[in-house]
């Protein structure tokens, strides 16, 4: 009887928990589903602005056709976003891996002070340096027309300070492997590239995804550096200025279509790399 009562209570508890989670999921997903549905609203037969209904009366690809037409620079903005995010992801991943490996495996004077200093500096928001960075980039011609390389440079320059998770993952790899390789005559670089990197696939993917997401969603600094130069905008900056200078009500469905297209790569990346992303986070959080 005791076991039966326990199973019944456990079943009821699970049912209540699942119902609660389903309701929370519906509430959380509703805005995203609404944006996707609004992007398929016919621009020719319905208003292009915000309406009280969610499901379109007539589905159409008018809004997506508009984005790929010659009436906007959406493809240019999209390519700018891809270029910035790709190079930042690659370069920042390389820098973070190298710095994290050095801090994890090597012992040198000032190592602890360096890590503590970076930790403290990382507590300050990056917005504090915006004015200084803008004038510095302007001196080298890396604003407005040169905003794309300027944004890449700024994102990569301080990336070594984000060593925390990656270093924690490297700490979980037995140092005995490094010592055995050193006895066999392998150099630090060879150990890093031929032994450590092949065993660090989860943290590499995690680092690359985090590095990719930052410039992909960047608006504040991107708008600051590329101010006034339409061809250097990323999608976030361009679409905001697009609906701000045009009729927002008339361009709402087109804005939704642009948002759906910019979300697709991120969704696909997390769907296919979710396993490695979780392993990278949990593995890097074990030791510090």
mmCIF file of C-alpha atoms in Angstrom:
data_model
loop_
_atom_site.group_PDB
_atom_site.id
_atom_site.type_symbol
_atom_site.label_atom_id
_atom_site.label_comp_id
_atom_site.label_asym_id
_atom_site.label_seq_id
_atom_site.Cartn_x
_atom_site.Cartn_y
_atom_site.Cartn_z
ATOM 1 C CA UNK A 1 0.000 0.000 0.000
ATOM 2 C CA UNK A 2 2.825 2.389 0.834
ATOM 3 C CA UNK A 3 4.555 1.768 -2.497
ATOM 4 C CA UNK A 4 1.246 2.200 -4.386
ATOM 5 C CA UNK A 5 0.532 5.497 -2.628
ATOM 6 C CA UNK A 6 4.044 6.744 -3.352
ATOM 7 C CA UNK A 7 3.745 5.863 -7.055
ATOM 8 C CA UNK A 8 0.367 7.594 -7.262
ATOM 9 C CA UNK A 9 1.712 10.772 -5.677
ATOM 10 C CA UNK A 10 4.749 10.656 -7.927
ATOM 11 C CA UNK A 11 2.578 10.229 -11.038
ATOM 12 C CA UNK A 12 0.319 13.117 -10.026
ATOM 13 C CA UNK A 13 3.355 15.276 -9.325
ATOM 14 C CA UNK A 14 4.845 14.483 -12.735
ATOM 15 C CA UNK A 15 1.563 15.269 -14.499
ATOM 16 C CA UNK A 16 1.279 18.640 -12.730
ATOM 17 C CA UNK A 17 4.916 19.430 -13.529
ATOM 18 C CA UNK A 18 4.484 18.557 -17.219
ATOM 19 C CA UNK A 19 1.312 20.631 -17.493
ATOM 20 C CA UNK A 20 3.094 23.584 -15.893
ATOM 21 C CA UNK A 21 6.107 23.222 -18.219
ATOM 22 C CA UNK A 22 3.840 22.972 -21.283
ATOM 23 C CA UNK A 23 2.005 26.161 -20.280
ATOM 24 C CA UNK A 24 5.286 28.002 -19.690
ATOM 25 C CA UNK A 25 6.564 26.793 -23.096
ATOM 26 C CA UNK A 26 3.417 28.016 -24.848
ATOM 27 C CA UNK A 27 3.693 31.439 -23.193
ATOM 28 C CA UNK A 28 7.412 31.654 -24.050
ATOM 29 C CA UNK A 29 6.994 30.527 -27.672
ATOM 30 C CA UNK A 30 3.891 32.574 -28.474
ATOM 31 C CA UNK A 31 5.736 35.814 -29.431
ATOM 32 C CA UNK A 32 8.120 33.898 -31.716
ATOM 33 C CA UNK A 33 5.280 32.002 -33.404
ATOM 34 C CA UNK A 34 3.428 35.295 -33.815
ATOM 35 C CA UNK A 35 6.414 36.922 -35.551
ATOM 36 C CA UNK A 36 6.779 33.974 -37.934
ATOM 37 C CA UNK A 37 3.067 34.035 -38.814
ATOM 38 C CA UNK A 38 3.059 37.808 -39.301
ATOM 39 C CA UNK A 39 5.985 37.510 -41.719
ATOM 40 C CA UNK A 40 3.768 35.416 -44.020
ATOM 41 C CA UNK A 41 0.929 37.920 -44.094
ATOM 42 C CA UNK A 42 0.054 39.065 -47.594
ATOM 43 C CA UNK A 43 1.261 42.605 -48.122
ATOM 44 C CA UNK A 44 -0.944 43.041 -51.195
ATOM 45 C CA UNK A 45 -4.315 42.088 -49.660
ATOM 46 C CA UNK A 46 -3.730 42.958 -45.988
ATOM 47 C CA UNK A 47 -2.215 45.852 -44.099
ATOM 48 C CA UNK A 48 1.539 45.711 -43.588
ATOM 49 C CA UNK A 49 1.210 47.112 -40.097
ATOM 50 C CA UNK A 50 0.376 45.639 -36.708
ATOM 51 C CA UNK A 51 -3.029 43.989 -36.460
ATOM 52 C CA UNK A 52 -5.090 42.444 -33.656
ATOM 53 C CA UNK A 53 -5.075 38.970 -35.235
ATOM 54 C CA UNK A 54 -2.108 36.586 -35.289
ATOM 55 C CA UNK A 55 -2.953 34.043 -37.993
ATOM 56 C CA UNK A 56 -2.866 35.737 -41.428
ATOM 57 C CA UNK A 57 -6.049 35.752 -43.486
ATOM 58 C CA UNK A 58 -3.936 34.941 -46.513
ATOM 59 C CA UNK A 59 -0.424 33.488 -46.498
ATOM 60 C CA UNK A 60 2.091 35.005 -48.873
ATOM 61 C CA UNK A 61 5.838 35.377 -49.490
ATOM 62 C CA UNK A 62 5.499 39.079 -50.380
ATOM 63 C CA UNK A 63 7.534 40.244 -47.402
ATOM 64 C CA UNK A 64 10.412 37.863 -48.134
ATOM 65 C CA UNK A 65 10.377 38.816 -51.812
ATOM 66 C CA UNK A 66 10.635 42.449 -50.789
ATOM 67 C CA UNK A 67 13.755 41.757 -48.719
ATOM 68 C CA UNK A 68 15.490 40.131 -51.699
ATOM 69 C CA UNK A 69 14.370 42.776 -54.166
ATOM 70 C CA UNK A 70 16.434 45.768 -55.187
ATOM 71 C CA UNK A 71 14.347 48.097 -53.020
ATOM 72 C CA UNK A 72 16.449 47.434 -49.909
ATOM 73 C CA UNK A 73 20.055 46.629 -48.992
ATOM 74 C CA UNK A 74 18.972 43.698 -46.825
ATOM 75 C CA UNK A 75 21.330 41.238 -48.536
ATOM 76 C CA UNK A 76 24.231 43.649 -47.966
ATOM 77 C CA UNK A 77 23.312 44.037 -44.304
ATOM 78 C CA UNK A 78 22.945 40.281 -43.903
ATOM 79 C CA UNK A 79 26.326 39.616 -45.512
ATOM 80 C CA UNK A 80 27.941 42.230 -43.244
ATOM 81 C CA UNK A 81 26.515 40.437 -40.216
ATOM 82 C CA UNK A 82 27.735 37.050 -41.443
ATOM 83 C CA UNK A 83 31.239 38.369 -42.192
ATOM 84 C CA UNK A 84 31.626 40.051 -38.797
ATOM 85 C CA UNK A 85 30.222 37.093 -36.844
ATOM 86 C CA UNK A 86 32.278 34.507 -38.771
ATOM 87 C CA UNK A 87 35.644 36.226 -38.381
ATOM 88 C CA UNK A 88 34.977 37.112 -34.744
ATOM 89 C CA UNK A 89 33.994 33.498 -33.994
ATOM 90 C CA UNK A 90 37.140 32.073 -35.640
ATOM 91 C CA UNK A 91 39.663 34.589 -34.315
ATOM 92 C CA UNK A 92 38.169 34.875 -30.843
ATOM 93 C CA UNK A 93 38.058 31.081 -30.469
ATOM 94 C CA UNK A 94 41.743 30.818 -31.373
ATOM 95 C CA UNK A 95 42.724 33.546 -28.898
ATOM 96 C CA UNK A 96 40.601 32.141 -26.056
ATOM 97 C CA UNK A 97 41.918 28.603 -26.569
ATOM 98 C CA UNK A 98 45.546 29.739 -26.551
ATOM 99 C CA UNK A 99 45.164 31.977 -23.504
ATOM 100 C CA UNK A 100 43.151 29.370 -21.594
ATOM 101 C CA UNK A 101 45.675 26.616 -22.323
ATOM 102 C CA UNK A 102 48.571 28.809 -21.204
ATOM 103 C CA UNK A 103 46.827 29.708 -17.937
ATOM 104 C CA UNK A 104 45.807 26.107 -17.319
ATOM 105 C CA UNK A 105 49.083 24.344 -18.055
ATOM 106 C CA UNK A 106 51.864 26.865 -17.509
ATOM 107 C CA UNK A 107 53.069 28.358 -14.234
ATOM 108 C CA UNK A 108 54.795 31.720 -14.488
ATOM 109 C CA UNK A 109 55.360 34.779 -12.356
ATOM 110 C CA UNK A 110 52.327 37.040 -12.176
ATOM 111 C CA UNK A 111 49.909 34.352 -13.446
ATOM 112 C CA UNK A 112 47.506 34.607 -10.508
ATOM 113 C CA UNK A 113 47.622 38.408 -10.517
ATOM 114 C CA UNK A 114 46.914 38.425 -14.253
ATOM 115 C CA UNK A 115 43.855 36.196 -13.893
ATOM 116 C CA UNK A 116 42.506 38.223 -10.973
ATOM 117 C CA UNK A 117 43.075 41.485 -12.847
ATOM 118 C CA UNK A 118 41.201 40.201 -15.898
ATOM 119 C CA UNK A 119 38.395 38.969 -13.668
ATOM 120 C CA UNK A 120 38.012 42.400 -12.069
ATOM 121 C CA UNK A 121 38.203 44.224 -15.406
ATOM 122 C CA UNK A 122 35.546 41.903 -16.791
ATOM 123 C CA UNK A 123 33.118 43.153 -14.138
ATOM 124 C CA UNK A 124 33.002 46.591 -15.782
ATOM 125 C CA UNK A 125 30.571 46.955 -18.709
ATOM 126 C CA UNK A 126 32.172 47.434 -22.101
ATOM 127 C CA UNK A 127 30.006 50.499 -22.720
ATOM 128 C CA UNK A 128 32.333 52.523 -20.502
ATOM 129 C CA UNK A 129 34.959 52.425 -23.248
ATOM 130 C CA UNK A 130 32.686 53.198 -26.195
ATOM 131 C CA UNK A 131 33.711 56.815 -26.645
ATOM 132 C CA UNK A 132 37.405 56.040 -26.273
ATOM 133 C CA UNK A 133 37.203 53.097 -28.693
ATOM 134 C CA UNK A 134 35.255 55.128 -31.228
ATOM 135 C CA UNK A 135 37.876 57.884 -31.445
ATOM 136 C CA UNK A 136 40.664 55.304 -31.473
ATOM 137 C CA UNK A 137 39.041 53.451 -34.378
ATOM 138 C CA UNK A 138 38.357 56.744 -36.128
ATOM 139 C CA UNK A 139 42.080 57.580 -36.075
ATOM 140 C CA UNK A 140 42.752 54.402 -38.084
ATOM 141 C CA UNK A 141 39.799 54.831 -40.453
ATOM 142 C CA UNK A 142 37.855 51.935 -38.911
ATOM 143 C CA UNK A 143 34.526 53.707 -38.489
ATOM 144 C CA UNK A 144 31.608 54.230 -40.897
ATOM 145 C CA UNK A 145 33.016 52.951 -44.236
ATOM 146 C CA UNK A 146 35.606 50.873 -42.339
ATOM 147 C CA UNK A 147 33.237 49.783 -39.607
ATOM 148 C CA UNK A 148 33.301 46.066 -40.469
ATOM 149 C CA UNK A 149 37.036 45.480 -39.790
ATOM 150 C CA UNK A 150 36.748 47.882 -36.859
ATOM 151 C CA UNK A 151 34.000 45.826 -35.218
ATOM 152 C CA UNK A 152 35.961 42.620 -35.807
ATOM 153 C CA UNK A 153 39.086 44.149 -34.249
ATOM 154 C CA UNK A 154 37.272 45.395 -31.145
ATOM 155 C CA UNK A 155 35.530 42.049 -30.571
ATOM 156 C CA UNK A 156 38.746 40.048 -30.896
ATOM 157 C CA UNK A 157 41.106 42.420 -29.069
ATOM 158 C CA UNK A 158 39.922 41.678 -25.532
ATOM 159 C CA UNK A 159 38.654 38.146 -26.106
ATOM 160 C CA UNK A 160 41.449 36.584 -24.034
ATOM 161 C CA UNK A 161 39.766 37.920 -20.902
ATOM 162 C CA UNK A 162 36.948 35.420 -21.407
ATOM 163 C CA UNK A 163 39.138 32.457 -20.482
ATOM 164 C CA UNK A 164 37.104 31.270 -17.460
ATOM 165 C CA UNK A 165 35.020 28.422 -18.892
ATOM 166 C CA UNK A 166 37.638 27.260 -21.381
ATOM 167 C CA UNK A 167 40.385 27.168 -18.740
ATOM 168 C CA UNK A 168 38.112 25.164 -16.457
ATOM 169 C CA UNK A 169 37.635 22.605 -19.219
ATOM 170 C CA UNK A 170 41.375 22.316 -19.846
ATOM 171 C CA UNK A 171 41.878 21.786 -16.105
ATOM 172 C CA UNK A 172 39.771 18.614 -16.341
ATOM 173 C CA UNK A 173 42.163 17.054 -18.886
ATOM 174 C CA UNK A 174 44.810 15.052 -16.960
ATOM 175 C CA UNK A 175 48.164 16.781 -16.897
ATOM 176 C CA UNK A 176 49.812 13.351 -16.909
ATOM 177 C CA UNK A 177 49.152 13.233 -20.667
ATOM 178 C CA UNK A 178 51.136 16.429 -21.159
ATOM 179 C CA UNK A 179 53.951 15.189 -18.953
ATOM 180 C CA UNK A 180 54.187 11.889 -20.840
ATOM 181 C CA UNK A 181 54.341 13.742 -24.132
ATOM 182 C CA UNK A 182 56.997 16.102 -22.796
ATOM 183 C CA UNK A 183 59.122 13.126 -21.763
ATOM 184 C CA UNK A 184 58.838 11.825 -25.339
ATOM 185 C CA UNK A 185 60.171 15.161 -26.586
ATOM 186 C CA UNK A 186 56.963 16.873 -27.699
ATOM 187 C CA UNK A 187 56.885 20.665 -27.524
ATOM 188 C CA UNK A 188 54.128 22.703 -25.885
ATOM 189 C CA UNK A 189 52.659 23.658 -29.245
ATOM 190 C CA UNK A 190 52.636 20.076 -30.480
ATOM 191 C CA UNK A 191 50.897 18.879 -27.317
ATOM 192 C CA UNK A 192 48.329 21.648 -27.705
ATOM 193 C CA UNK A 193 47.526 20.984 -31.356
ATOM 194 C CA UNK A 194 47.831 17.186 -31.510
ATOM 195 C CA UNK A 195 46.568 16.158 -28.066
ATOM 196 C CA UNK A 196 44.610 18.861 -26.267
ATOM 197 C CA UNK A 197 42.629 20.281 -29.183
ATOM 198 C CA UNK A 198 41.298 16.887 -30.412
ATOM 199 C CA UNK A 199 40.023 16.175 -26.879
ATOM 200 C CA UNK A 200 38.406 19.603 -26.523
ATOM 201 C CA UNK A 201 35.716 19.534 -29.188
ATOM 202 C CA UNK A 202 32.848 20.517 -26.806
ATOM 203 C CA UNK A 203 34.633 23.575 -25.410
ATOM 204 C CA UNK A 204 35.771 24.661 -28.875
ATOM 205 C CA UNK A 205 32.198 24.570 -30.154
ATOM 206 C CA UNK A 206 30.933 26.325 -27.023
ATOM 207 C CA UNK A 207 33.534 29.086 -27.367
ATOM 208 C CA UNK A 208 32.804 29.514 -31.074
ATOM 209 C CA UNK A 209 29.033 29.721 -30.512
ATOM 210 C CA UNK A 210 29.386 32.316 -27.764
ATOM 211 C CA UNK A 211 31.795 34.320 -29.913
ATOM 212 C CA UNK A 212 29.434 34.066 -32.896
ATOM 213 C CA UNK A 213 26.358 35.208 -30.973
ATOM 214 C CA UNK A 214 27.803 38.473 -29.659
ATOM 215 C CA UNK A 215 28.365 40.264 -33.017
ATOM 216 C CA UNK A 216 25.335 38.553 -34.543
ATOM 217 C CA UNK A 217 23.054 40.291 -32.031
ATOM 218 C CA UNK A 218 25.113 43.460 -31.567
ATOM 219 C CA UNK A 219 23.229 46.700 -31.966
ATOM 220 C CA UNK A 220 24.600 49.377 -29.629
ATOM 221 C CA UNK A 221 28.279 49.357 -30.562
ATOM 222 C CA UNK A 222 27.597 48.477 -34.208
ATOM 223 C CA UNK A 223 25.297 51.478 -34.578
ATOM 224 C CA UNK A 224 27.895 53.665 -32.868
ATOM 225 C CA UNK A 225 30.783 52.668 -35.143
ATOM 226 C CA UNK A 226 28.884 52.496 -38.458
ATOM 227 C CA UNK A 227 26.791 55.591 -37.774
ATOM 228 C CA UNK A 228 25.523 57.259 -40.939
ATOM 229 C CA UNK A 229 26.994 54.719 -43.388
ATOM 230 C CA UNK A 230 24.239 52.456 -44.701
ATOM 231 C CA UNK A 231 26.534 49.943 -46.414
ATOM 232 C CA UNK A 232 28.380 49.149 -43.170
ATOM 233 C CA UNK A 233 25.282 48.352 -41.103
ATOM 234 C CA UNK A 234 24.580 44.906 -39.740
ATOM 235 C CA UNK A 235 21.010 43.605 -39.784
ATOM 236 C CA UNK A 236 20.136 44.763 -36.258
ATOM 237 C CA UNK A 237 21.174 48.366 -36.896
ATOM 238 C CA UNK A 238 19.836 48.488 -40.435
ATOM 239 C CA UNK A 239 16.381 47.125 -39.642
ATOM 240 C CA UNK A 240 15.917 49.460 -36.705
ATOM 241 C CA UNK A 241 16.823 52.500 -38.799
ATOM 242 C CA UNK A 242 14.774 51.072 -41.645
ATOM 243 C CA UNK A 243 11.502 50.973 -39.694
ATOM 244 C CA UNK A 244 12.357 54.176 -37.843
ATOM 245 C CA UNK A 245 12.802 56.275 -40.979
ATOM 246 C CA UNK A 246 9.949 54.604 -42.856
ATOM 247 C CA UNK A 247 6.376 53.921 -41.794
ATOM 248 C CA UNK A 248 6.697 51.402 -38.962
ATOM 249 C CA UNK A 249 3.077 50.340 -39.258
ATOM 250 C CA UNK A 250 3.439 49.744 -42.984
ATOM 251 C CA UNK A 251 6.771 47.922 -42.658
ATOM 252 C CA UNK A 252 5.971 45.752 -39.641
ATOM 253 C CA UNK A 253 5.420 42.510 -41.572
ATOM 254 C CA UNK A 254 8.631 43.095 -43.551
ATOM 255 C CA UNK A 255 10.444 43.715 -40.291
ATOM 256 C CA UNK A 256 9.133 40.354 -39.005
ATOM 257 C CA UNK A 257 10.345 38.604 -42.168
ATOM 258 C CA UNK A 258 13.819 40.064 -41.718
ATOM 259 C CA UNK A 259 13.853 38.945 -38.096
ATOM 260 C CA UNK A 260 12.918 35.393 -39.057
ATOM 261 C CA UNK A 261 15.758 35.179 -41.593
ATOM 262 C CA UNK A 262 18.337 36.456 -39.122
ATOM 263 C CA UNK A 263 17.168 33.928 -36.506
ATOM 264 C CA UNK A 264 17.416 30.858 -38.769
ATOM 265 C CA UNK A 265 21.248 30.404 -38.656
ATOM 266 C CA UNK A 266 21.342 30.698 -34.863
ATOM 267 C CA UNK A 267 18.496 28.210 -34.411
ATOM 268 C CA UNK A 268 20.154 25.698 -36.735
ATOM 269 C CA UNK A 269 23.526 26.064 -35.011
ATOM 270 C CA UNK A 270 22.070 25.408 -31.571
ATOM 271 C CA UNK A 271 19.914 22.527 -32.816
ATOM 272 C CA UNK A 272 22.837 20.646 -34.348
ATOM 273 C CA UNK A 273 25.479 21.614 -31.777
ATOM 274 C CA UNK A 274 23.386 21.565 -28.597
ATOM 275 C CA UNK A 275 25.067 18.395 -27.314
ATOM 276 C CA UNK A 276 28.550 19.889 -27.542
ATOM 277 C CA UNK A 277 27.369 23.227 -26.174
ATOM 278 C CA UNK A 278 26.030 21.607 -22.998
ATOM 279 C CA UNK A 279 29.148 19.454 -22.612
ATOM 280 C CA UNK A 280 31.346 22.539 -22.961
ATOM 281 C CA UNK A 281 29.435 24.468 -20.297
ATOM 282 C CA UNK A 282 29.297 21.605 -17.791
ATOM 283 C CA UNK A 283 32.887 20.529 -18.441
ATOM 284 C CA UNK A 284 34.241 24.047 -17.993
ATOM 285 C CA UNK A 285 32.333 24.557 -14.751
ATOM 286 C CA UNK A 286 33.911 21.616 -12.922
ATOM 287 C CA UNK A 287 37.231 23.195 -11.998
ATOM 288 C CA UNK A 288 38.560 26.749 -12.035
#
